[in-house]
Coordinates of C-alpha atoms and ligand atoms in Angstrom, one line a residue:
M435 CA 19.1 -15.8 40.5
N436 CA 16.6 -16.5 43.3
R437 CA 13.8 -18.9 43.0
R438 CA 11.1 -16.3 42.3
L439 CA 13.1 -14.8 39.5
T440 CA 13.7 -18.1 37.8
L441 CA 10.0 -18.6 37.7
I442 CA 9.2 -15.1 36.5
A443 CA 11.9 -14.9 33.8
P444 CA 10.5 -17.6 31.4
L445 CA 7.0 -16.1 31.9
G446 CA 8.3 -12.7 30.9
A447 CA 10.1 -14.2 27.9
C448 CA 6.8 -15.9 26.9
L449 CA 4.8 -12.7 27.2
L450 CA 7.4 -10.8 25.2
A451 CA 7.3 -13.4 22.4
T452 CA 3.5 -13.2 22.3
A453 CA 3.7 -9.4 22.1
A454 CA 6.2 -9.7 19.3
L455 CA 3.9 -12.0 17.4
V456 CA 1.0 -9.6 17.7
A457 CA 3.2 -6.7 16.6
Q458 CA 4.3 -8.8 13.7
S459 CA 0.9 -9.2 12.3
A460 CA -0.3 -5.7 13.0
A461 CA 2.7 -3.6 12.0
P462 CA 2.9 -4.2 8.2
Q463 CA -0.8 -3.3 7.7
Q464 CA -0.4 -0.2 9.8
A465 CA 2.7 0.9 7.9
V466 CA 1.0 0.3 4.5
D467 CA -2.2 2.1 5.5
G468 CA -0.2 4.9 7.1
A469 CA 1.8 5.5 3.9
Y470 CA -1.3 5.3 1.8
A471 CA -3.0 8.0 3.9
K472 CA 0.1 10.2 4.0
F473 CA 0.9 10.2 0.3
K474 CA -2.6 9.8 -1.3
S475 CA -3.0 13.5 -2.1
L476 CA 0.7 14.1 -3.1
Q477 CA 0.5 15.5 -6.6
E478 CA 4.1 15.9 -7.7
G479 CA 5.6 14.5 -10.9
K480 CA 4.2 13.8 -14.3
N481 CA 3.3 10.6 -16.3
A482 CA 5.9 9.6 -18.9
D483 CA 4.7 10.8 -22.3
Y484 CA 7.5 9.8 -24.6
I485 CA 5.5 6.5 -25.0
P486 CA 2.1 8.0 -25.9
A487 CA 0.0 5.2 -24.2
L488 CA 1.6 6.0 -20.8
A489 CA 0.4 9.6 -20.9
K490 CA -3.2 8.3 -20.9
V491 CA -2.9 6.3 -17.7
D492 CA -4.8 7.7 -14.7
P493 CA -2.3 9.7 -12.7
N494 CA -4.4 9.2 -9.5
L495 CA -3.9 5.5 -9.6
F496 CA -2.2 4.6 -6.3
G497 CA -1.7 1.1 -4.9
I498 CA 0.6 -0.4 -2.3
A499 CA 1.4 -4.0 -1.7
L500 CA 3.8 -5.8 0.7
V501 CA 4.4 -9.5 0.6
T502 CA 6.4 -11.2 3.4
I503 CA 8.8 -14.1 2.8
D504 CA 6.2 -16.3 4.4
G505 CA 3.6 -15.3 1.8
K506 CA 1.5 -12.8 3.9
V507 CA 0.0 -10.0 1.7
Y508 CA -0.8 -6.5 3.0
T509 CA -2.3 -3.9 0.6
A510 CA -3.8 -0.5 0.4
G511 CA -5.4 1.4 -2.4
D512 CA -5.8 0.1 -5.9
V513 CA -3.8 -3.1 -6.2
K514 CA -5.9 -4.5 -9.1
T515 CA -5.5 -2.1 -12.0
E516 CA -2.7 -3.1 -14.3
V517 CA 0.1 -0.8 -15.6
S518 CA 2.9 -1.8 -17.9
I519 CA 5.8 -3.2 -16.0
Q520 CA 8.3 -1.3 -18.1
S521 CA 11.9 -1.3 -16.8
I522 CA 11.0 -3.5 -13.8
S523 CA 11.0 -6.4 -16.4
K524 CA 14.8 -5.8 -16.8
V525 CA 15.4 -7.3 -13.4
F526 CA 13.6 -10.6 -14.3
T527 CA 15.1 -11.0 -17.7
M528 CA 18.6 -10.4 -16.2
A529 CA 17.7 -13.0 -13.5
Q530 CA 16.6 -15.4 -16.2
V531 CA 19.9 -15.1 -18.0
I532 CA 21.8 -15.5 -14.7
Q533 CA 19.7 -18.6 -13.9
E534 CA 20.3 -20.1 -17.3
Q535 CA 23.9 -19.1 -17.9
G536 CA 25.4 -18.1 -14.5
L537 CA 26.4 -14.9 -12.8
D538 CA 29.5 -14.5 -15.0
S539 CA 27.5 -14.3 -18.3
I540 CA 25.9 -11.0 -17.5
E541 CA 29.1 -9.5 -15.9
K542 CA 31.3 -10.4 -18.9
R543 CA 28.9 -9.4 -21.7
I544 CA 27.2 -6.3 -20.2
G545 CA 28.8 -5.4 -16.9
V546 CA 27.4 -4.7 -13.4
D547 CA 28.5 -1.1 -12.9
A548 CA 26.3 1.9 -12.7
T549 CA 26.6 4.2 -15.7
G550 CA 25.6 7.4 -13.8
A551 CA 23.6 8.3 -16.9
R552 CA 19.9 8.3 -17.9
F553 CA 18.3 4.9 -18.7
N554 CA 18.3 5.5 -22.4
S555 CA 21.6 7.3 -22.7
I556 CA 23.5 6.6 -25.9
I557 CA 26.6 8.5 -24.7
A558 CA 26.9 5.9 -22.0
V559 CA 27.2 3.2 -24.6
E560 CA 29.9 5.2 -26.4
A561 CA 31.8 5.7 -23.1
V562 CA 31.8 2.0 -22.4
K563 CA 33.1 1.0 -25.8
V564 CA 36.6 2.0 -25.1
V565 CA 37.0 -0.4 -22.1
Q566 CA 35.7 -3.4 -24.0
G567 CA 38.3 -6.1 -24.2
T568 CA 40.1 -4.9 -21.1
G569 CA 37.6 -6.4 -18.6
A570 CA 34.0 -6.3 -17.8
P571 CA 32.2 -3.4 -19.6
E572 CA 31.1 -0.6 -17.3
M573 CA 27.4 -0.9 -18.0
N574 CA 24.6 -3.0 -16.5
P575 CA 21.4 -4.8 -17.5
L576 CA 19.1 -2.3 -15.9
V577 CA 19.7 0.5 -18.4
N578 CA 18.2 0.2 -21.8
P579 CA 21.3 -0.8 -23.7
G580 CA 22.2 -3.5 -21.2
A581 CA 18.6 -4.7 -20.9
I582 CA 18.3 -5.0 -24.7
S583 CA 21.5 -7.0 -24.7
A584 CA 20.3 -9.2 -21.8
T585 CA 17.1 -9.9 -23.7
S586 CA 19.2 -11.0 -26.7
M587 CA 21.1 -13.4 -24.4
V588 CA 17.9 -15.5 -23.6
K589 CA 18.4 -18.7 -25.5
G590 CA 15.8 -19.9 -28.0
S591 CA 15.6 -20.9 -31.7
S592 CA 12.8 -18.5 -32.5
S593 CA 11.4 -15.3 -31.2
D594 CA 8.4 -17.2 -29.9
E595 CA 10.5 -19.6 -28.0
V596 CA 12.5 -16.8 -26.3
W597 CA 9.3 -14.9 -25.6
K598 CA 7.7 -18.0 -23.9
K599 CA 10.7 -18.2 -21.6
I600 CA 10.7 -14.5 -20.8
I601 CA 6.9 -14.3 -20.0
G602 CA 7.2 -17.7 -18.2
F603 CA 9.8 -16.4 -15.8
H604 CA 7.7 -13.3 -15.1
N605 CA 4.7 -15.4 -14.5
D606 CA 6.6 -17.6 -12.1
A607 CA 7.8 -14.6 -10.1
A608 CA 4.3 -13.0 -10.0
G609 CA 2.6 -16.3 -9.3
R610 CA 0.0 -15.9 -12.1
Q611 CA -0.3 -15.7 -15.8
L612 CA 0.5 -12.2 -17.0
N613 CA -0.4 -10.7 -20.3
V614 CA 1.0 -8.0 -22.6
L615 CA -1.0 -4.7 -22.7
Q616 CA -1.3 -4.5 -26.4
D617 CA -2.0 -0.8 -26.6
V618 CA 1.3 -0.1 -24.7
Y619 CA 3.2 -2.6 -26.9
K620 CA 1.9 -1.0 -30.1
S621 CA 2.4 2.6 -28.8
E622 CA 6.0 1.9 -27.8
S623 CA 6.8 -0.2 -30.9
D624 CA 5.6 2.8 -33.0
T625 CA 7.8 5.3 -31.2
N626 CA 10.9 3.3 -30.0
Q627 CA 13.4 4.5 -32.7
R628 CA 15.8 5.5 -29.9
N629 CA 15.9 2.0 -28.5
Q630 CA 16.3 0.6 -32.1
A631 CA 19.3 2.9 -32.5
I632 CA 20.6 1.5 -29.2
G633 CA 20.1 -2.0 -30.3
A634 CA 22.0 -1.5 -33.6
L635 CA 24.8 0.2 -31.7
M636 CA 25.0 -2.7 -29.2
L637 CA 25.4 -5.1 -32.1
A638 CA 28.1 -2.9 -33.7
Y639 CA 30.1 -3.0 -30.4
G640 CA 29.6 -6.7 -29.8
Y641 CA 27.2 -6.6 -26.8
I642 CA 24.6 -8.2 -28.9
K643 CA 25.7 -11.1 -31.1
D644 CA 23.0 -11.1 -33.8
N645 CA 19.4 -10.0 -34.6
W646 CA 19.2 -6.8 -32.7
Q647 CA 15.8 -6.2 -34.2
Q648 CA 14.4 -9.3 -32.4
A649 CA 16.1 -8.2 -29.2
V650 CA 14.5 -4.7 -29.3
D651 CA 11.1 -6.2 -30.2
L652 CA 11.1 -8.7 -27.3
Y653 CA 12.5 -6.0 -25.0
T654 CA 9.6 -3.7 -26.0
R655 CA 7.1 -6.6 -25.4
Q656 CA 8.5 -7.5 -22.0
C657 CA 8.2 -3.8 -21.0
S658 CA 4.5 -3.9 -22.0
I659 CA 3.6 -6.8 -19.6
G660 CA 0.6 -5.7 -17.5
V661 CA 1.1 -5.9 -13.7
N662 CA -0.7 -4.6 -10.6
A663 CA 0.9 -3.6 -7.3
K664 CA 0.2 -7.1 -5.9
D665 CA 1.9 -8.8 -8.8
L666 CA 5.0 -6.6 -8.4
A667 CA 5.2 -7.1 -4.6
T668 CA 5.1 -10.9 -5.1
M669 CA 7.9 -10.6 -7.6
A670 CA 9.9 -8.5 -5.2
A671 CA 9.1 -11.0 -2.4
T672 CA 10.4 -13.8 -4.6
L673 CA 13.7 -12.0 -4.5
A674 CA 13.4 -11.3 -0.8
A675 CA 12.8 -15.0 -0.2
G676 CA 16.0 -16.4 -1.9
G677 CA 14.4 -16.8 -5.3
K678 CA 11.4 -18.8 -4.0
N679 CA 7.9 -17.3 -4.7
P680 CA 6.5 -17.2 -1.2
V681 CA 2.9 -17.4 -2.3
T682 CA 3.2 -20.4 -4.7
G683 CA 6.3 -22.0 -3.2
K684 CA 8.0 -22.3 -6.6
Q685 CA 11.8 -21.9 -6.7
V686 CA 12.1 -19.4 -9.6
L687 CA 15.8 -18.4 -9.2
D688 CA 18.5 -20.3 -7.4
N689 CA 19.1 -19.0 -3.9
N690 CA 22.8 -18.4 -4.6
K691 CA 22.1 -16.2 -7.6
V692 CA 19.8 -13.8 -5.8
P693 CA 22.5 -11.6 -4.2
G694 CA 24.0 -10.8 -7.6
V695 CA 20.6 -9.7 -8.9
L696 CA 20.0 -7.6 -5.8
A697 CA 23.4 -6.0 -6.1
V698 CA 22.7 -4.7 -9.6
M699 CA 19.3 -3.4 -8.4
A700 CA 21.1 -1.6 -5.5
T701 CA 23.6 0.1 -7.7
A702 CA 21.5 0.9 -10.7
G703 CA 17.8 0.2 -10.0
L704 CA 16.7 3.8 -9.9
Y705 CA 19.2 5.0 -12.6
D706 CA 21.2 8.1 -11.8
D707 CA 19.2 8.5 -8.5
S708 CA 20.2 5.0 -7.2
G709 CA 22.7 6.4 -4.7
K710 CA 20.3 8.8 -3.2
W711 CA 17.7 6.1 -2.9
L712 CA 20.1 3.6 -1.3
Y713 CA 21.2 6.3 1.1
H714 CA 17.7 6.7 2.4
T715 CA 16.4 3.2 2.3
G716 CA 19.3 0.7 1.8
L717 CA 16.9 -1.3 -0.4
P718 CA 17.7 -2.9 -3.7
A719 CA 14.9 -1.6 -5.9
K720 CA 13.8 -1.1 -9.5
S721 CA 11.5 1.5 -11.1
G722 CA 9.6 1.5 -14.4
V723 CA 8.2 4.5 -16.3
G724 CA 4.8 2.9 -16.1
G725 CA 4.8 4.2 -12.5
G726 CA 5.8 1.0 -10.6
I727 CA 8.6 0.5 -8.2
I728 CA 9.6 -2.7 -6.5
A729 CA 11.9 -2.9 -3.5
V730 CA 13.4 -5.9 -1.7
S731 CA 14.2 -6.2 2.0
P732 CA 16.2 -9.5 1.8
G733 CA 14.9 -12.2 4.2
K734 CA 12.0 -10.0 5.2
F735 CA 9.6 -8.7 2.5
G736 CA 9.1 -7.4 -1.0
I737 CA 7.1 -4.2 -1.5
A738 CA 5.7 -2.5 -4.5
V739 CA 3.9 0.7 -5.3
V740 CA 2.1 1.8 -8.5
S741 CA 1.7 5.5 -9.1
P742 CA 2.3 6.8 -12.6
P743 CA 3.6 10.4 -12.1
L744 CA 7.4 10.4 -12.3
D745 CA 10.2 12.7 -11.2
D746 CA 13.0 14.0 -13.6
A747 CA 15.0 10.8 -13.2
G748 CA 12.0 8.7 -14.4
N749 CA 11.1 7.3 -11.0
S750 CA 7.6 7.4 -9.5
V751 CA 7.4 10.1 -6.9
R752 CA 4.7 8.6 -4.7
A753 CA 6.2 5.1 -5.0
Q754 CA 9.6 6.3 -3.7
R755 CA 8.0 8.2 -0.8
A756 CA 5.7 5.4 0.2
I757 CA 8.2 2.6 0.0
A758 CA 10.8 4.5 2.0
D759 CA 8.2 5.3 4.6
I760 CA 6.9 1.8 5.0
S761 CA 10.3 0.1 5.0
N762 CA 11.8 2.5 7.5
A763 CA 8.8 1.9 9.8
L764 CA 9.3 -1.8 9.6
G765 CA 13.1 -1.8 9.9
G766 CA 13.6 -3.0 6.4
N767 CA 16.9 -1.4 5.7
P768 CA 19.4 -4.3 5.5
Y769 CA 22.3 -2.0 6.7
A770 CA 20.4 -1.3 10.0
A771 CA 21.3 -4.6 11.6
R772 CA 19.8 -3.9 15.0
E773 CA 16.3 -3.1 13.7
K774 CA 13.8 -5.9 13.5
A775 CA 11.5 -6.2 10.5
G776 CA 7.8 -6.0 11.1
S777 CA 7.3 -9.2 9.2
Ligands
LIG1212 N1 10.2 0.7 -22.2 C1 10.9 1.8 -21.7 C2 12.0 2.3 -22.6 O1 12.6 1.6 -23.2 C3 11.4 1.4 -20.3 C4 12.1 2.6 -19.6 C5 11.9 2.6 -18.1 O2 11.0 2.1 -17.6 N2 12.7 3.4 -17.5 O3 12.2 3.5 -22.7

């Protein structure tokens, strides 16, 4: 290299680094705003109505939030209005059991395999029963039977004590005190006979050890926790940041336990559409029938969208579209090793 080039090269590198820094701060907001504009008027899907309170939620509600692993927050739309967290809570109760009792506990009692069935399938429970005793059951904690079983595994001498741990873990991941939406809790408690049947069946087959009624009640309560898009994105970012809430700095889940949690999200987070979702985004994610979806780009960012209308698999239509759009714009797919994240 001649003398002139040796002088120019470091200058070039410096300019490039500065440009990268500028791009880093601008790109996530652009991506979030772009997806909001693109999908704001998309009207596909329908609110869940098997829980009467969910049918009453405003279908136009649309909020996007992205939180980076260094705690920067980017939002568009309504990120303040709360919806019920629903099945997204399954991730955090599973994580809590793993934190308390290790990765093996969930694998042995419930399993970490996709069922390929709907989230509240009873046939899936029957299908698993035959393999019990021959190895890990072929089920997972992100479908209702596995989730009710995971809730039953949280240790505590009373329902109150277990609940305090469950809500406490959710609070830590969100970085604020969350509350149960009482109208949703009541509405689902009045109409959750199917989940009660699942709870009783799970006890009969040994996936729940005792008191299935308490497990179903606490599961119903955890599904009724109120969250907004920003809470959900912070929860997702906690998983993206190795279990440490990047906004509060609190280590919620041990770093070495996070990959197991993300693996179950990747295989089963969007139920029987999980494969399709992973094919297009590569992101571990979890949906809830309240209209929220969280997705995790490990080591980069967590993202969440709230939009109540769902597709046939029970996943928010706009949330899927917006998250895929933003993540792909920012190079969030963990399988695309050459891309750089915008965070
Ligand atoms: N509470 C809901 C139920 O048990 C959760 C389902 C979901 O969000 N997919 O049916």
